[in-house]
């Protein structure tokens, strides 16, 4: 059984095929409109979400399938004390594939071990968010034409930002990737990534505090929101939340081809004044999220045209 719990659950070759399929779906969505007829996706969301949940549901509907699920823990039996393992065993009787988002790190893995259907990790606490990474990779490959030879700035909450953790894990498998990790001291990348991935794999990286210092050399800037819900105290969050604000003035320091990505939701870290800058691609990125999730559902259900 295939589950997607971490971005490394797919080899580079499998990923390439998935992105090719996503691009084909983008070119001709009508061709795929019925391939999942009779199939059901369960969306099990124990944490807030707009894009991830709705893009999964839209993806299944676009393929002709149906969707069931819950969008908050409060409306599920989690409130009665049911474990994730029990929930997924039961959901396995109702659906063909499940996407699960949970505040606890490792929850999707635990679910996958009890599941009879493919489980997709739609975010587990501050740990991983592999389908956002697929979205990011599709965006980068489609708009830059490659996933190698890139200098990538990752900016903001690198400590709790699960999208950043998954993206780094996925990108270190490509040639000549340089990371510039831009964060305040308190929100630096966790050491399991710095030592366990970047140093271990001999990846070029640098940690800086000032966004201005990095901007001129970047091919991509990946902005992130300070993850309010993962802070232990409100004061720390308030102190950190507006540490970075990307605005039109700062964009002048960047090259003409530097793309700005953001998994969204945005709070204050990107000023709306740059939304119409052609380099700002975060809303396109959200659209790519639907295509890549359509491709992922087809792949995990082993459905071909
Ligand atoms: C991200 C997440 O949930 O980690 N959102 C998303 O899925 N697009 C990023 C965030 O919440 O900041």
XYZ file of C-alpha atoms and ligand atoms in Angstrom:
317
model
C 0.000 0.000 0.000
C 1.221 3.436 -0.875
C 1.076 6.268 1.611
C 2.586 9.749 1.389
C 3.803 10.699 4.829
C 7.093 12.379 3.925
C 8.347 13.881 0.651
C 10.895 11.059 0.544
C 8.163 8.466 0.112
C 8.596 9.087 -3.617
C 11.834 8.614 -5.517
C 13.058 11.396 -7.796
C 11.852 9.352 -10.789
C 8.393 8.794 -9.310
C 8.202 12.476 -8.527
C 9.150 13.392 -12.067
C 6.314 11.210 -13.386
C 3.870 12.748 -10.933
C 4.800 16.286 -11.980
C 4.526 15.312 -15.659
C 1.043 13.976 -14.994
C 0.134 17.197 -13.124
C 1.302 19.266 -16.104
C -0.757 17.119 -18.457
C -3.807 17.619 -16.245
C -3.126 21.362 -16.385
C -3.050 21.258 -20.198
C -6.224 19.209 -20.621
C -8.270 18.777 -17.419
C -11.334 17.524 -19.326
C -9.434 14.343 -20.220
C -9.324 13.419 -16.531
C -12.840 14.454 -15.533
C -14.166 10.915 -14.978
C -11.151 8.788 -14.079
C -12.108 8.555 -10.377
C -15.804 7.902 -10.806
C -16.992 5.638 -8.000
C -14.015 6.551 -5.785
C -14.167 8.468 -2.512
C -11.705 10.688 -0.716
C -11.993 11.116 3.057
C -10.648 14.433 4.255
C -9.871 14.190 7.965
C -8.873 17.643 9.188
C -8.198 18.035 12.911
C -6.603 21.464 12.296
C -7.706 24.562 10.362
C -7.098 24.628 6.631
C -8.400 26.400 3.571
C -6.184 25.532 0.617
C -5.082 22.053 1.527
C -8.511 20.698 2.386
C -10.399 22.464 -0.377
C -7.770 21.703 -2.993
C -7.875 18.002 -2.062
C -11.649 18.028 -2.265
C -11.638 20.002 -5.530
C -9.005 17.602 -6.903
C -11.179 14.542 -6.194
C -14.275 16.257 -7.616
C -12.356 17.301 -10.744
C -11.537 13.630 -11.264
C -15.203 12.653 -10.992
C -14.890 11.216 -7.477
C -16.741 12.013 -4.269
C -15.626 13.468 -0.964
C -16.578 12.965 2.684
C -14.955 14.041 5.921
C -14.728 16.593 8.696
C -12.990 19.943 8.875
C -12.408 20.257 12.614
C -11.555 17.884 15.411
C -14.547 19.220 17.351
C -17.006 17.660 14.936
C -15.312 14.244 14.943
C -15.161 11.441 17.510
C -11.725 12.746 18.536
C -13.795 14.815 20.974
C -14.974 11.569 22.561
C -11.425 10.333 22.885
C -11.163 8.142 19.773
C -7.606 7.488 18.605
C -6.438 8.369 15.094
C -5.760 4.655 14.504
C -9.338 3.671 15.307
C -10.731 6.522 13.216
C -8.738 5.522 10.127
C -9.674 1.837 10.488
C -13.298 2.856 10.358
C -12.809 5.410 7.581
C -11.108 2.643 5.569
C -14.591 1.099 5.280
C -16.097 4.303 3.871
C -13.483 5.666 1.463
C -10.750 4.644 -0.992
C -8.107 7.197 0.055
C -7.684 9.639 2.962
C -5.963 12.980 3.501
C -5.276 13.739 7.145
C -4.140 16.901 8.914
C -3.403 16.739 12.624
C -1.700 19.002 15.185
C 0.538 16.174 16.449
C 3.801 15.316 14.730
C 3.676 11.718 13.523
C -0.144 11.445 13.474
C -0.315 10.651 9.750
C 2.322 7.938 10.134
C 0.380 6.367 12.995
C -2.796 6.512 10.895
C -1.078 4.899 7.918
C -0.035 1.921 10.051
C -3.654 1.127 10.914
C -5.129 2.012 7.528
C -6.472 -0.233 4.793
C -6.479 2.646 2.281
C -3.692 5.032 1.133
C -3.089 7.842 3.636
C -1.777 11.250 2.641
C -0.181 13.475 5.266
C -1.813 16.884 4.816
C 0.311 18.375 7.613
C 1.392 16.875 10.966
C 2.067 19.588 13.521
C 5.322 21.458 12.933
C 6.843 18.434 11.193
C 6.027 17.842 7.514
C 3.642 18.872 4.756
C 4.557 16.743 1.733
C 1.686 17.750 -0.558
C 2.557 21.427 -0.128
C 6.043 20.392 -1.231
C 4.620 18.688 -4.323
C 2.769 21.925 -5.027
C 5.971 23.927 -4.567
C 8.002 21.602 -6.793
C 5.381 21.730 -9.546
C 5.326 25.528 -9.317
C 9.107 25.794 -9.465
C 9.528 23.280 -12.286
C 6.698 24.799 -14.333
C 7.796 28.416 -13.944
C 11.591 28.037 -13.739
C 11.920 25.014 -15.994
C 14.104 23.086 -13.554
C 14.524 21.816 -9.994
C 18.337 21.929 -9.957
C 20.938 24.709 -10.021
C 18.895 27.067 -7.890
C 19.664 29.466 -5.053
C 16.653 29.427 -2.765
C 15.916 31.779 0.104
C 13.641 30.370 2.795
C 12.401 33.180 4.985
C 10.426 33.511 8.200
C 9.465 30.805 10.670
C 11.935 28.079 9.778
C 11.532 26.452 13.178
C 7.834 25.598 13.132
C 7.179 25.950 9.391
C 6.484 22.399 8.240
C 6.329 23.425 4.586
C 9.971 24.519 4.774
C 11.063 21.266 6.411
C 9.463 19.163 3.696
C 10.703 21.394 0.876
C 14.319 21.165 2.045
C 14.101 17.369 2.317
C 12.770 17.161 -1.222
C 15.162 19.633 -2.844
C 18.443 18.301 -1.479
C 18.061 15.405 -3.918
C 18.687 17.746 -6.880
C 22.038 18.982 -8.128
C 23.584 22.253 -7.066
C 20.927 23.623 -4.752
C 22.003 26.411 -2.398
C 19.812 27.458 0.516
C 19.897 30.806 2.223
C 18.020 30.373 5.490
C 16.626 33.731 6.541
C 15.154 33.883 10.032
C 15.391 35.567 13.401
C 17.643 33.737 15.863
C 14.640 32.269 17.740
C 13.081 30.780 14.598
C 16.127 29.122 13.036
C 15.826 25.799 11.243
C 15.703 22.806 13.653
C 19.022 21.063 14.198
C 17.661 17.747 12.886
C 17.487 19.459 9.505
C 20.692 21.521 9.788
C 22.833 18.612 11.000
C 20.816 15.636 9.855
C 20.167 16.789 6.303
C 22.058 19.908 5.188
C 25.420 19.109 6.745
C 25.158 15.378 6.295
C 24.406 15.713 2.577
C 27.028 18.466 2.064
C 24.476 20.977 0.849
C 25.564 24.606 0.457
C 23.646 26.741 2.926
C 24.011 29.964 4.859
C 21.955 31.349 7.730
C 21.264 35.086 7.755
C 18.955 37.369 9.690
C 18.461 40.219 7.210
C 16.301 39.540 4.153
C 17.993 42.442 2.326
C 21.338 40.626 2.490
C 19.976 37.614 0.627
C 17.622 39.122 -1.950
C 20.109 40.056 -4.719
C 21.369 36.497 -5.192
C 18.127 34.505 -5.076
C 16.396 32.572 -7.867
C 13.480 31.912 -5.537
C 12.258 33.427 -2.313
C 9.981 31.177 -0.234
C 8.221 33.332 2.354
C 6.438 31.823 5.357
C 4.023 32.916 8.051
C 5.108 32.950 11.675
C 3.246 29.869 12.974
C 1.216 31.448 15.758
C -0.476 28.197 16.778
C 2.839 26.520 17.592
C 4.129 29.185 20.013
C 4.081 28.513 23.725
C 3.543 32.130 24.647
C 1.738 35.016 23.005
C 4.484 37.606 23.762
C 7.061 35.706 21.730
C 4.661 35.514 18.823
C 3.873 39.223 18.953
C 7.597 40.041 19.016
C 8.289 37.838 15.973
C 5.226 38.239 13.813
C 6.260 41.278 11.790
C 9.979 40.547 11.707
C 9.900 40.299 7.898
C 7.705 42.275 5.563
C 8.416 41.893 1.871
C 7.356 45.108 0.131
C 7.930 46.908 -3.170
C 11.091 48.569 -1.895
C 12.706 45.281 -0.927
C 11.642 43.752 -4.247
C 13.901 46.331 -5.940
C 16.874 44.480 -4.457
C 15.837 41.234 -6.181
C 16.646 40.176 -9.729
C 14.084 40.439 -12.542
C 13.515 36.649 -12.578
C 13.369 35.953 -8.862
C 10.071 34.248 -8.045
C 8.280 34.788 -4.737
C 6.467 31.732 -3.387
C 4.396 31.398 -0.219
C 2.332 28.370 0.861
C -0.335 30.803 2.161
C -2.121 31.922 4.266
C -0.247 35.204 4.281
C -0.532 37.526 7.249
C 1.759 40.589 7.126
C 4.937 39.044 5.734
C 4.127 39.980 2.137
C 2.675 43.406 1.458
C -0.323 43.334 -0.901
C 1.437 46.008 -2.955
C 3.565 43.326 -4.609
C 0.663 41.024 -5.551
C 0.678 42.358 -9.095
C 4.447 42.106 -9.511
C 4.938 39.354 -12.131
C 7.532 37.781 -9.823
C 4.882 37.152 -7.141
C 3.533 33.675 -7.974
C 1.885 32.559 -4.727
C -1.643 32.574 -6.140
C -0.526 30.583 -9.187
C 1.110 28.220 -6.716
C -2.289 27.598 -5.092
C -3.689 26.644 -8.519
C -0.826 24.203 -9.090
C -1.815 22.618 -5.770
C -5.022 21.312 -7.327
C -3.285 19.768 -10.358
C -0.644 18.062 -8.272
C -3.209 16.668 -5.826
C -5.227 15.308 -8.769
C -2.060 13.616 -10.000
C -1.316 12.276 -6.522
C -4.792 10.809 -5.994
C -4.573 9.058 -9.394
C -1.107 7.746 -8.636
C -1.943 6.382 -5.186
C -5.139 4.759 -6.471
C -3.177 3.346 -9.413
C -5.557 4.909 -11.917
C -4.402 5.532 -15.467
C -6.096 7.101 -18.429
C 0.689 25.867 5.402
C 0.514 24.863 6.527
O -0.615 24.499 6.867
O 1.544 24.437 7.037
N -0.524 26.167 4.770
C -0.901 25.412 3.693
O -1.168 24.235 3.813
N -0.888 25.999 2.487
C 1.422 27.077 5.807
C 0.905 27.879 6.961
O -0.119 27.546 7.570
O 1.545 28.871 7.266
